[in-house]
PDB file of C-alpha atoms in Angstrom:
ATOM      1  CA  MET A  80     -27.747  86.980 -22.655  1.00 44.00           C
ATOM      2  CA  LYS A  81     -27.187  90.310 -20.721  1.00 48.00           C
ATOM      3  CA  ASN A  82     -26.493  89.845 -17.235  1.00 60.00           C
ATOM      4  CA  THR A  83     -29.519  91.598 -15.444  1.00 72.00           C
ATOM      5  CA  ARG A  84     -30.611  88.703 -13.698  1.00 76.00           C
ATOM      6  CA  LYS A  85     -31.075  89.234  -9.848  1.00 92.00           C
ATOM      7  CA  LEU A  86     -33.259  85.717  -9.332  1.00 97.00           C
ATOM      8  CA  ILE A  87     -32.280  82.028 -10.419  1.00 97.00           C
ATOM      9  CA  ILE A  88     -34.347  79.558  -9.814  1.00 98.00           C
ATOM     10  CA  PHE A  89     -33.366  75.669  -9.993  1.00 98.00           C
ATOM     11  CA  ASP A  90     -35.576  72.561 -10.668  1.00 96.00           C
ATOM     12  CA  LEU A  91     -34.507  69.899  -8.039  1.00 95.00           C
ATOM     13  CA  ASP A  92     -34.190  66.416  -9.343  1.00 92.00           C
ATOM     14  CA  GLY A  93     -31.354  66.099 -11.410  1.00 92.00           C
ATOM     15  CA  THR A  94     -29.850  69.688 -10.767  1.00 96.00           C
ATOM     16  CA  LEU A  95     -29.472  69.875  -6.977  1.00 97.00           C
ATOM     17  CA  LEU A  96     -30.104  66.557  -5.879  1.00 96.00           C
ATOM     18  CA  ASP A  97     -29.199  63.021  -7.678  1.00 94.00           C
ATOM     19  CA  THR A  98     -32.663  61.573  -6.546  1.00 92.00           C
ATOM     20  CA  SER A  99     -32.571  58.548  -9.271  1.00 91.00           C
ATOM     21  CA  ASP A 100     -32.186  55.604  -6.607  1.00 93.00           C
ATOM     22  CA  GLY A 101     -35.517  56.735  -5.226  1.00 94.00           C
ATOM     23  CA  ILE A 102     -37.477  57.462  -7.976  1.00 92.00           C
ATOM     24  CA  LEU A 103     -36.759  54.462 -10.368  1.00 94.00           C
ATOM     25  CA  HIS A 104     -37.120  52.280  -7.218  1.00 95.00           C
ATOM     26  CA  CYS A 105     -40.641  53.526  -6.989  1.00 96.00           C
ATOM     27  CA  TYR A 106     -41.352  53.164 -10.815  1.00 96.00           C
ATOM     28  CA  HIS A 107     -39.823  49.886 -10.622  1.00 96.00           C
ATOM     29  CA  LYS A 108     -41.248  48.677  -7.419  1.00 97.00           C
ATOM     30  CA  THR A 109     -44.637  49.925  -8.756  1.00 97.00           C
ATOM     31  CA  ALA A 110     -44.637  47.850 -11.915  1.00 96.00           C
ATOM     32  CA  SER A 111     -43.999  44.854 -10.504  1.00 96.00           C
ATOM     33  CA  MET A 112     -46.926  45.378  -8.221  1.00 97.00           C
ATOM     34  CA  LEU A 113     -49.319  45.894 -11.084  1.00 96.00           C
ATOM     35  CA  ASN A 114     -47.689  43.393 -13.513  1.00 96.00           C
ATOM     36  CA  LEU A 115     -46.986  46.214 -15.934  1.00 96.00           C
ATOM     37  CA  ARG A 116     -45.383  45.888 -19.180  1.00 96.00           C
ATOM     38  CA  LYS A 117     -41.809  47.253 -19.692  1.00 95.00           C
ATOM     39  CA  ASN A 118     -41.613  49.435 -23.098  1.00 95.00           C
ATOM     40  CA  SER A 119     -38.180  49.267 -24.548  1.00 92.00           C
ATOM     41  CA  VAL A 120     -36.618  52.340 -23.224  1.00 89.00           C
ATOM     42  CA  GLU A 121     -32.716  52.521 -23.656  1.00 85.00           C
ATOM     43  CA  ASN A 122     -32.188  54.392 -20.219  1.00 86.00           C
ATOM     44  CA  ASP A 123     -34.868  55.084 -17.865  1.00 91.00           C
ATOM     45  CA  SER A 124     -33.494  58.298 -16.206  1.00 85.00           C
ATOM     46  CA  ILE A 125     -35.097  59.974 -19.011  1.00 84.00           C
ATOM     47  CA  VAL A 126     -38.296  60.033 -16.871  1.00 87.00           C
ATOM     48  CA  ILE A 127     -37.281  61.956 -13.914  1.00 83.00           C
ATOM     49  CA  GLY A 128     -37.930  65.399 -13.660  1.00 75.00           C
ATOM     50  CA  GLY A 129     -41.056  64.993 -15.620  1.00 78.00           C
ATOM     51  CA  PRO A 130     -44.524  64.157 -14.739  1.00 85.00           C
ATOM     52  CA  LEU A 131     -45.571  61.000 -12.981  1.00 90.00           C
ATOM     53  CA  SER A 132     -48.296  60.255 -16.162  1.00 92.00           C
ATOM     54  CA  ASP A 133     -45.358  61.241 -18.933  1.00 92.00           C
ATOM     55  CA  GLY A 134     -43.362  58.844 -16.957  1.00 94.00           C
ATOM     56  CA  PHE A 135     -45.403  55.756 -16.468  1.00 96.00           C
ATOM     57  CA  ARG A 136     -46.250  56.002 -20.225  1.00 96.00           C
ATOM     58  CA  THR A 137     -42.937  56.426 -21.370  1.00 95.00           C
ATOM     59  CA  LEU A 138     -41.609  53.199 -19.503  1.00 96.00           C
ATOM     60  CA  TYR A 139     -44.678  50.880 -19.554  1.00 97.00           C
ATOM     61  CA  ASP A 140     -47.633  49.526 -21.617  1.00 96.00           C
ATOM     62  CA  ILE A 141     -50.495  51.388 -19.855  1.00 96.00           C
ATOM     63  CA  PRO A 142     -53.555  50.116 -21.262  1.00 94.00           C
ATOM     64  CA  ASP A 143     -56.087  53.031 -19.536  1.00 95.00           C
ATOM     65  CA  GLU A 144     -56.423  55.650 -17.548  1.00 95.00           C
ATOM     66  CA  GLU A 145     -57.611  53.551 -14.538  1.00 96.00           C
ATOM     67  CA  THR A 146     -54.464  51.910 -14.987  1.00 96.00           C
ATOM     68  CA  LEU A 147     -52.514  55.093 -14.920  1.00 96.00           C
ATOM     69  CA  ALA A 148     -54.364  56.519 -12.005  1.00 95.00           C
ATOM     70  CA  LYS A 149     -53.603  53.649  -9.780  1.00 96.00           C
ATOM     71  CA  ALA A 150     -49.761  53.331 -10.736  1.00 97.00           C
ATOM     72  CA  ILE A 151     -49.515  56.770  -9.937  1.00 95.00           C
ATOM     73  CA  ASP A 152     -51.386  56.423  -6.566  1.00 95.00           C
ATOM     74  CA  THR A 153     -49.039  53.248  -5.962  1.00 97.00           C
ATOM     75  CA  TYR A 154     -46.048  55.339  -6.515  1.00 95.00           C
ATOM     76  CA  ARG A 155     -46.881  58.260  -4.565  1.00 92.00           C
ATOM     77  CA  ASN A 156     -47.397  55.707  -1.331  1.00 94.00           C
ATOM     78  CA  LEU A 157     -43.913  53.845  -2.320  1.00 95.00           C
ATOM     79  CA  TYR A 158     -42.249  57.364  -2.591  1.00 92.00           C
ATOM     80  CA  ALA A 159     -43.561  58.988   0.742  1.00 91.00           C
ATOM     81  CA  ASN A 160     -42.228  55.580   2.592  1.00 92.00           C
ATOM     82  CA  GLU A 161     -39.109  54.520   0.518  1.00 93.00           C
ATOM     83  CA  GLY A 162     -38.404  56.676  -2.091  1.00 91.00           C
ATOM     84  CA  ILE A 163     -37.945  60.286  -0.152  1.00 92.00           C
ATOM     85  CA  THR A 164     -34.862  58.685   1.774  1.00 93.00           C
ATOM     86  CA  LYS A 165     -32.890  57.830  -1.790  1.00 93.00           C
ATOM     87  CA  PHE A 166     -31.022  60.870  -3.046  1.00 94.00           C
ATOM     88  CA  SER A 167     -27.386  62.599  -2.513  1.00 95.00           C
ATOM     89  CA  ALA A 168     -26.750  66.279  -2.864  1.00 96.00           C
ATOM     90  CA  TYR A 169     -24.179  66.622  -6.658  1.00 96.00           C
ATOM     91  CA  ASN A 170     -20.612  67.103  -5.823  1.00 95.00           C
ATOM     92  CA  GLY A 171     -19.879  70.936  -5.611  1.00 96.00           C
ATOM     93  CA  ILE A 172     -23.252  72.058  -5.433  1.00 97.00           C
ATOM     94  CA  ASP A 173     -23.589  73.519  -2.063  1.00 97.00           C
ATOM     95  CA  THR A 174     -20.170  75.736  -2.547  1.00 96.00           C
ATOM     96  CA  SER A 175     -21.851  77.332  -5.867  1.00 97.00           C
ATOM     97  CA  LEU A 176     -25.230  78.023  -3.904  1.00 97.00           C
ATOM     98  CA  SER A 177     -23.077  79.468  -1.274  1.00 97.00           C
ATOM     99  CA  GLU A 178     -21.028  81.816  -3.765  1.00 96.00           C
ATOM    100  CA  LEU A 179     -24.128  82.781  -5.626  1.00 96.00           C
ATOM    101  CA  LYS A 180     -25.949  83.637  -2.594  1.00 96.00           C
ATOM    102  CA  SER A 181     -23.210  85.748  -1.836  1.00 95.00           C
ATOM    103  CA  ASP A 182     -22.842  87.353  -5.355  1.00 93.00           C
ATOM    104  CA  GLY A 183     -26.363  89.012  -4.499  1.00 94.00           C
ATOM    105  CA  TYR A 184     -28.673  86.237  -5.915  1.00 96.00           C
ATOM    106  CA  GLN A 185     -31.978  85.391  -5.063  1.00 96.00           C
ATOM    107  CA  LEU A 186     -32.067  81.647  -5.500  1.00 98.00           C
ATOM    108  CA  GLY A 187     -35.759  79.848  -5.501  1.00 98.00           C
ATOM    109  CA  VAL A 188     -36.477  76.026  -6.330  1.00 98.00           C
ATOM    110  CA  ALA A 189     -39.149  75.442  -8.834  1.00 97.00           C
ATOM    111  CA  THR A 190     -40.225  71.273  -8.674  1.00 94.00           C
ATOM    112  CA  LEU A 191     -43.069  69.009  -9.699  1.00 90.00           C
ATOM    113  CA  LYS A 192     -42.062  67.190  -6.610  1.00 89.00           C
ATOM    114  CA  LEU A 193     -44.434  67.230  -3.374  1.00 89.00           C
ATOM    115  CA  GLU A 194     -43.424  70.547  -1.782  1.00 94.00           C
ATOM    116  CA  GLU A 195     -42.871  69.303   1.525  1.00 92.00           C
ATOM    117  CA  TYR A 196     -40.874  66.577  -0.015  1.00 92.00           C
ATOM    118  CA  ALA A 197     -38.799  69.154  -1.636  1.00 94.00           C
ATOM    119  CA  LYS A 198     -38.088  71.000   1.548  1.00 96.00           C
ATOM    120  CA  SER A 199     -37.402  68.016   4.271  1.00 94.00           C
ATOM    121  CA  MET A 200     -34.876  66.968   1.290  1.00 94.00           C
ATOM    122  CA  LEU A 201     -33.153  70.118   0.605  1.00 97.00           C
ATOM    123  CA  LYS A 202     -32.914  70.582   4.791  1.00 97.00           C
ATOM    124  CA  ASN A 203     -31.151  67.471   5.049  1.00 95.00           C
ATOM    125  CA  ALA A 204     -29.174  67.787   2.284  1.00 96.00           C
ATOM    126  CA  GLY A 205     -27.945  70.546   3.710  1.00 97.00           C
ATOM    127  CA  LEU A 206     -29.361  73.045   0.787  1.00 98.00           C
ATOM    128  CA  ALA A 207     -32.304  74.600   2.360  1.00 97.00           C
ATOM    129  CA  LYS A 208     -30.769  77.599   3.714  1.00 97.00           C
ATOM    130  CA  TYR A 209     -29.698  78.944   0.531  1.00 98.00           C
ATOM    131  CA  PHE A 210     -33.013  79.413  -0.708  1.00 98.00           C
ATOM    132  CA  ASP A 211     -35.458  82.674  -0.446  1.00 97.00           C
ATOM    133  CA  ILE A 212     -38.344  80.395  -1.724  1.00 97.00           C
ATOM    134  CA  ILE A 213     -38.865  76.528  -2.695  1.00 97.00           C
ATOM    135  CA  HIS A 214     -41.901  75.734  -4.726  1.00 95.00           C
ATOM    136  CA  GLY A 215     -43.735  72.503  -5.469  1.00 93.00           C
ATOM    137  CA  TRP A 216     -46.900  70.336  -6.324  1.00 88.00           C
ATOM    138  CA  ASN A 217     -49.273  71.091  -3.225  1.00 86.00           C
ATOM    139  CA  GLY A 218     -51.057  68.024  -3.525  1.00 79.00           C
ATOM    140  CA  THR A 219     -54.152  68.754  -5.247  1.00 78.00           C
ATOM    141  CA  GLU A 220     -54.344  71.213  -8.424  1.00 71.00           C
ATOM    142  CA  LYS A 221     -52.158  69.849 -11.601  1.00 77.00           C
ATOM    143  CA  CYS A 222     -48.767  71.260 -11.888  1.00 82.00           C
ATOM    144  CA  THR A 223     -46.470  72.277 -14.438  1.00 90.00           C
ATOM    145  CA  LYS A 224     -42.809  73.498 -14.297  1.00 93.00           C
ATOM    146  CA  ALA A 225     -43.833  76.868 -15.982  1.00 95.00           C
ATOM    147  CA  TYR A 226     -47.016  77.197 -13.529  1.00 93.00           C
ATOM    148  CA  THR A 227     -44.188  76.482 -10.163  1.00 95.00           C
ATOM    149  CA  VAL A 228     -41.490  79.004 -11.752  1.00 97.00           C
ATOM    150  CA  THR A 229     -44.534  81.514 -12.395  1.00 96.00           C
ATOM    151  CA  LYS A 230     -45.029  81.109  -8.623  1.00 95.00           C
ATOM    152  CA  VAL A 231     -41.772  81.570  -7.440  1.00 97.00           C
ATOM    153  CA  LEU A 232     -41.335  84.887  -9.857  1.00 97.00           C
ATOM    154  CA  PHE A 233     -44.989  86.098  -8.652  1.00 96.00           C
ATOM    155  CA  GLU A 234     -43.637  85.708  -4.647  1.00 95.00           C
ATOM    156  CA  GLN A 235     -40.207  87.256  -5.356  1.00 96.00           C
ATOM    157  CA  LYS A 236     -41.589  90.098  -7.528  1.00 95.00           C
ATOM    158  CA  CYS A 237     -39.431  89.458 -10.082  1.00 96.00           C
ATOM    159  CA  LEU A 238     -39.495  90.039 -13.854  1.00 96.00           C
ATOM    160  CA  ALA A 239     -39.581  87.109 -15.905  1.00 96.00           C
ATOM    161  CA  LYS A 240     -36.643  89.160 -17.863  1.00 94.00           C
ATOM    162  CA  ASN A 241     -34.637  89.452 -14.650  1.00 96.00           C
ATOM    163  CA  ALA A 242     -34.703  84.977 -13.685  1.00 97.00           C
ATOM    164  CA  VAL A 243     -33.064  82.103 -15.282  1.00 97.00           C
ATOM    165  CA  LEU A 244     -34.100  78.532 -14.601  1.00 97.00           C
ATOM    166  CA  VAL A 245     -31.456  75.759 -14.090  1.00 97.00           C
ATOM    167  CA  GLY A 246     -32.087  72.436 -15.131  1.00 95.00           C
ATOM    168  CA  ASP A 247     -31.428  69.221 -16.508  1.00 92.00           C
ATOM    169  CA  SER A 248     -34.085  68.156 -18.796  1.00 88.00           C
ATOM    170  CA  VAL A 249     -36.466  69.282 -22.014  1.00 87.00           C
ATOM    171  CA  TYR A 250     -39.211  69.644 -19.104  1.00 88.00           C
ATOM    172  CA  ASP A 251     -37.531  72.494 -17.742  1.00 93.00           C
ATOM    173  CA  LYS A 252     -36.118  74.047 -21.099  1.00 93.00           C
ATOM    174  CA  ASN A 253     -40.163  74.001 -21.675  1.00 93.00           C
ATOM    175  CA  GLY A 254     -41.541  75.208 -18.665  1.00 95.00           C
ATOM    176  CA  ALA A 255     -38.907  78.082 -18.788  1.00 96.00           C
ATOM    177  CA  GLU A 256     -40.184  79.211 -22.604  1.00 95.00           C
ATOM    178  CA  ILE A 257     -43.736  79.066 -21.506  1.00 96.00           C
ATOM    179  CA  ALA A 258     -42.971  81.356 -18.072  1.00 97.00           C
ATOM    180  CA  GLY A 259     -41.167  83.398 -20.172  1.00 96.00           C
ATOM    181  CA  VAL A 260     -37.293  83.190 -18.322  1.00 97.00           C
ATOM    182  CA  ASP A 261     -33.986  82.249 -19.841  1.00 95.00           C
ATOM    183  CA  PHE A 262     -33.007  78.625 -19.270  1.00 96.00           C
ATOM    184  CA  LEU A 263     -29.335  77.105 -18.336  1.00 95.00           C
ATOM    185  CA  GLY A 264     -28.937  73.351 -18.717  1.00 94.00           C
ATOM    186  CA  VAL A 265     -26.749  71.359 -16.605  1.00 95.00           C
ATOM    187  CA  THR A 266     -25.561  67.986 -18.239  1.00 93.00           C
ATOM    188  CA  TYR A 267     -24.716  65.873 -15.191  1.00 92.00           C
ATOM    189  CA  GLY A 268     -28.416  65.755 -14.724  1.00 87.00           C
ATOM    190  CA  PHE A 269     -30.826  62.913 -16.412  1.00 84.00           C
ATOM    191  CA  GLY A 270     -32.143  64.556 -19.626  1.00 77.00           C
ATOM    192  CA  ILE A 271     -29.620  66.858 -21.470  1.00 83.00           C
ATOM    193  CA  LYS A 272     -25.946  65.414 -22.196  1.00 79.00           C
ATOM    194  CA  LYS A 273     -22.842  66.902 -22.880  1.00 75.00           C
ATOM    195  CA  GLY A 274     -22.760  67.571 -26.601  1.00 67.00           C
ATOM    196  CA  ASP A 275     -26.373  67.083 -27.465  1.00 64.00           C
ATOM    197  CA  LYS A 276     -27.209  69.033 -30.276  1.00 51.00           C
ATOM    198  CA  THR A 277     -30.480  70.102 -29.529  1.00 56.00           C
ATOM    199  CA  ASN A 278     -28.514  72.377 -26.573  1.00 55.00           C
ATOM    200  CA  SER A 279     -27.746  75.200 -29.421  1.00 58.00           C
ATOM    201  CA  ARG A 280     -30.585  77.203 -28.342  1.00 79.00           C
ATOM    202  CA  PHE A 281     -29.339  77.629 -24.117  1.00 88.00           C
ATOM    203  CA  ASP A 282     -26.341  77.557 -22.810  1.00 91.00           C
ATOM    204  CA  THR A 283     -25.126  74.516 -20.603  1.00 93.00           C
ATOM    205  CA  VAL A 284     -22.622  73.757 -17.778  1.00 94.00           C
ATOM    206  CA  ASP A 285     -21.304  70.485 -17.188  1.00 94.00           C
ATOM    207  CA  SER A 286     -20.964  70.419 -13.232  1.00 94.00           C
ATOM    208  CA  PRO A 287     -21.942  72.147 -10.323  1.00 95.00           C
ATOM    209  CA  VAL A 288     -18.845  73.761  -9.663  1.00 93.00           C
ATOM    210  CA  GLU A 289     -19.193  75.822 -13.112  1.00 95.00           C
ATOM    211  CA  LEU A 290     -22.251  77.070 -11.968  1.00 95.00           C
ATOM    212  CA  THR A 291     -20.749  80.646 -10.359  1.00 93.00           C
ATOM    213  CA  GLU A 292     -18.240  81.073 -13.096  1.00 92.00           C
ATOM    214  CA  TYR A 293     -21.229  81.012 -15.465  1.00 94.00           C
ATOM    215  CA  PHE A 294     -23.333  83.516 -14.026  1.00 93.00           C
ATOM    216  CA  LYS A 295     -19.772  85.701 -13.089  1.00 88.00           C
ATOM    217  CA  ILE A 296     -19.215  86.328 -17.008  1.00 87.00           C
ATOM    218  CA  ASN A 297     -22.991  85.551 -18.527  1.00 81.00           C
TER     219      ASN A 297
END
């Protein structure tokens, strides 16, 4: 990919912040409160970064839409009070963002997390200062990764061909494709793993510190 990019858009969960403790705590506590039966899933973290509806259907036996809606509402209430504080920034991400900013890139965030939570968490992690724009779910309309990426592009007045989405899951990859932007996968998150043969159609980096070097040579 020829480096004509000026905007780098980051996913949040599994890319900037390790939010697994808070997210899985709320999934598991919701299931306990609603007596949901667990499906056979090897690694619960595969649901991180995706829509809650997909996550609950993946992890649990959801009998009907009413149960799903109740599970999502319960999760959101738990996350607002308990899950939001359970996170940490990935080691080296602060330095990489600082260097990319110094290299002249615009930086943005596109997440399915409630936008006010995303802004608060990034501020508390000391990372919000690097971003020109942070977009997430507004609490009302349906939100997809492609939608948030497109909003970032529009508000930054950037063509899709001049942007790249950095993320850790198939949801991010698919959202990038729909929005028409390049995709860079990170293998230190939750969905994309090092050596995964499905990675052949996009580049990957294995740690936050590799991001700066990647964008210097690609």
